[in-house]
Amino acid sequence: MERIVKANDREYNEKFQYADNRIHTSKYNILTFLPINLFEQFQRVANAYFLCLLILQLIPEISSLTWFTTIVPLVLVITMTAVKDATDDYFRHKSDNQVNNRQSEVLIDSKLQNEKWMNVKVGDIIKLENNQFVAADLLLLSSSEPHGLCYVETAELDGETNLKVRHALSVTSELGADINRLARFDGIVVCEAPNNKLDKFMGILSWKDSKHSLNNEKIILRGCILRNTSWCFGMVIFAGPDTKLMQNSGKTKFKRTSIDRLMNTLVLWIFGFLICLGIILAIGNSIWESQIGDQFRTFLFWNEGEKSSVFSGFLTFWSYIIILNTVVPISLYVSMEVIRLGHSYFINWDRKMYYSRKATPAEARTTTLNEELGQIEYIFSDKTGTLTQNIMTFKRCSINGRIYGEVPDDLDQKTEITQEKEPVDFLVKSQVDREFQFFDYNLMESIKMGDPKVHEFLRVLALCHTVMSEENSAGELIYQVQSPDEGALVTAARNFGFIFKSRTPETITIEELGTLVTYQLLAFLDFNNTRKRMSVIVRNPEGQIKLYSKGADTILFEKLHPSNEVLLSLTSDHLSEFAGEGLRTLAIAHRDLDDKYFKEWHKMLEDANAATEERDERIAGLYEEIERDLMLLGATAVEDKLQEGVIETVTSLSLANIKIWVLTGDKQETAINIGYACNMLTDDMNDVFVIAGNNAVEVREELRKAKENLSGQNRNVSNGHVVCEKKQQLELDSIVEETVTGDYALIINGHSLAHALESDVKSDLLELACMCKTVVCCRVTPLQKAQVVELVKKYRNAVTLAIGDGANDVSMIKSAHIGVGISGQEGLQAVLASDYSFAQFRYLQRLLLVHGRWSYFRMCKFLCYFFYKNFAFTLVHFWFGFFCGFSAQIALDTSYWTFINHVFIWGSIAIYFSILFTMHSNGIFGIFPKQFPFVGNARHSLTQKCIWLVILLTTVASVLPVVVFRFLKVNLYPTLSDQIRRWQKAQKKARPPSSRRPRTRRSSSRRSGYAFAHQEGYGELITSGKNMRAKNPPPTSGLEKTHYNSTSWIENLCKKTTDTVSSFGQDKTVKL
């Protein structure tokens, strides 16, 4: 199906009955609450059992107990649960109303009017302002930026905080902010039906007798935030539940614990046991009536033949079903809810899970899942904001074979940087970023002494990037960065005196130690996933042509001149050291170019740009040609800061045999870096399998090869078609029996995951993933996160937990057995959809290993005792039946028994406290002054040494036997936990001291993290000048403008756009 939307015409669009912009994340409303909630509650077998029991008690012929004894506790339990569910849903309604009532400027009747989000309709034109949330999925029409560009942050969609560029069609960008022209805009959009694909959009805009192709670069999705753009106008294409954000949000599900499911099974078995007891007693009653009962008819005034022994046995059967119902009393469920409520308060009151910096305590948002926390087998975690703080910091660097960033002590030994160390005092204090700190004074000394290698290194950082600069109202320099790690490098150069000031399509202006210098930008060799590097070619004021390059060391080292062999060896060791600390590394190099050689190369580049066939291949070849014989300058190390305690938490959870899978929307290498930083991935692993197939056949083949490598033997693998789920289940269950020697990791991207989740491949994916120690899924959509969780839930029959902090994690949180939300920097959507929430990932360790373990342990102990108590009480009536002629009489009067219970429990407590307070009151002292000479003797007695000696001896005498017993039991009859703990201690003692050894280098090393964190296409965007506001040209150094300019890049961009429009049916997109 396709969607047809006409701008500024609500009547036309209403005939298609498109959804409005109101969202619903709640489960109930006033009309549906009672039936749906009752239906959910009576899915619990015990509730249905007591309902049937209540119906039986209403029949006087078979009931010896009043219906009041069952209906009151049943109604109480159902009411308490209903109130709790209603309260939870009330907060969902409150959250929905808060979002639905947000204000947005909508163009109605040629005027901008403030409208609530829920009143926005498909086809409306909306005005957005800077830092404002996007209300619906919009077609970008115009913006305040040149050429209709705008910048958006998509953190709530894919977890990435780096800015994305969206650009309007040239025909609509001319509309600008002219309200009259926008009100007359009547374009018709024909596009795809609502779907959950965040990275794809296909459509055509028809306007003024012409058609224009639309792709994902023209669309701004709901959940994005407009950044660094004063205003923009957009036309609503999808609204409310049809938006891609809501299409990726899972439905709220009714969650039950494994103990609840076990209780359902137990209740069925116990009910069967109860039926057996009833049949035995009914048969006994029939026999007793036929043989002995006739002798009592005279006393009971029964008419002859009025009641047969068989009918009497039938009635007795139902009577005993009622009497023996206490084998599963409804008080069990009341007691369970009270215990769970207490456990929830323990979590809320836990000071060790309180985050003081934001005054955020842990919160149990549900009271029904506490014991499930102690049974978690799989954890699915987001990366950005969950494991990391998403803050990039320049930590260390290697320049000309020397490491900077270490703080030596008096003995010239490396020391750990602490808060007590004084940071470096930077040269240009007015231009520094005050949040940046560096502690090694040696680098500043090298800069002041004029070390040419250090200056050239910092010059590369200031010139080779895609950062845009602007000044705020206070005159401070602000950088607009495309990736956070690139911003960290430019900020570092800025603080060390090489300040990037501004750029135009032909020039880059930087301030070098207080001197303003303008470089002519001759060519920009942009990044892509194949090159893994970025280069710029500039002419300095002296007329020299320089090529500056930075990128992954695995690629850049191959381009070095042979004379760099000694420096290469030193830098490689430094890179290994940086990578071992979990830092994201990047190699830096440069080359001097001959003027004549560059002219010839630039002419060939222009010819390649104008080519119609194999254009990309020819350009790539020319890039390879000029990026050779480079001279190595050094390397950088940037820290993607982990949250505090992440490494320790991951280690502890791994020791508890809990598997952690990372599901992130971030790029592959970025996720791999975090995996290394968290110690989920290590260089000591036997193998890391990377699945990157482009179709189902390639993905299946890669999975098959990975399984063969892991198992060490070839298997007869079928073509993947599974006959039935039963066969699949048997295949997956056999995994547990396999012994996997060594540690393995699986890394798969979102495109390959889409094929791997197909019905005929997912069994291979799950089998391989479960055999690996670590699984990292990159570039996944919110819906794919939920699908991975569902896959493990369905076929592994394991208890799962999902943890995240953004709106892109909501569907995963809803799908897992337990959902945990982190109240981070991406809003409260994850918290509102979660079952538990706290502020830091490290608190997950205490939630599972302390609260989860004890909740499960206590609940199991309670259930064992409760069933024992009730079976003992119930079987008394069964045995009493043999002595009362199977007449269904109760052995104990229930009202008497209840009264005795209350008297002994509450009475004993009352008497204890009454005597305690009476013996220490002023009143008793006034009556008997001689007998009680000391008022408050409990306080005064604690000052006597003999009292403390008695307390100590009593404690030792009481505790010592138990300690001796436990000690002997652990040593003579150790449990499985004791054996594992003993084995771990022995391993620690036997472990040899860690020695420094060279790490194995893989092509997927975490060193190349920077290159993968960058997005392709920004080079052409910069050289075309489309993302630059019109302003006065920057001061130049008198350099004459040469005939090499960047017009070829603009032609290339236009040519790509033309090709895209002509090949719209083939689903191609324009890349900027």
PDB file of C-alpha atoms in Angstrom, residues 970-972 974 977-987:
ATOM      1  CA  VAL A 970      31.232 -26.274  54.416  1.00  0.00           C
ATOM      2  CA  ASN A 971      34.365 -28.406  54.704  1.00  0.00           C
ATOM      3  CA  LEU A 972      32.773 -31.831  55.036  1.00  0.00           C
ATOM      4  CA  PRO A 974      30.215 -28.418  50.655  1.00  0.00           C
ATOM      5  CA  SER A 977      28.346 -22.735  45.540  1.00  0.00           C
ATOM      6  CA  ASP A 978      30.997 -23.572  48.171  1.00  0.00           C
ATOM      7  CA  GLN A 979      32.911 -25.684  45.667  1.00  0.00           C
ATOM      8  CA  ILE A 980      32.861 -22.910  43.034  1.00  0.00           C
ATOM      9  CA  ARG A 981      33.974 -20.326  45.598  1.00  0.00           C
ATOM     10  CA  ARG A 982      36.825 -22.561  46.715  1.00  0.00           C
ATOM     11  CA  TRP A 983      37.834 -23.157  43.102  1.00  0.00           C
ATOM     12  CA  GLN A 984      37.881 -19.396  42.405  1.00  0.00           C
ATOM     13  CA  LYS A 985      40.127 -18.749  45.406  1.00  0.00           C
ATOM     14  CA  ALA A 986      42.490 -21.499  44.296  1.00  0.00           C
ATOM     15  CA  GLN A 987      42.596 -20.037  40.781  1.00  0.00           C
TER      16      GLN A 987
END
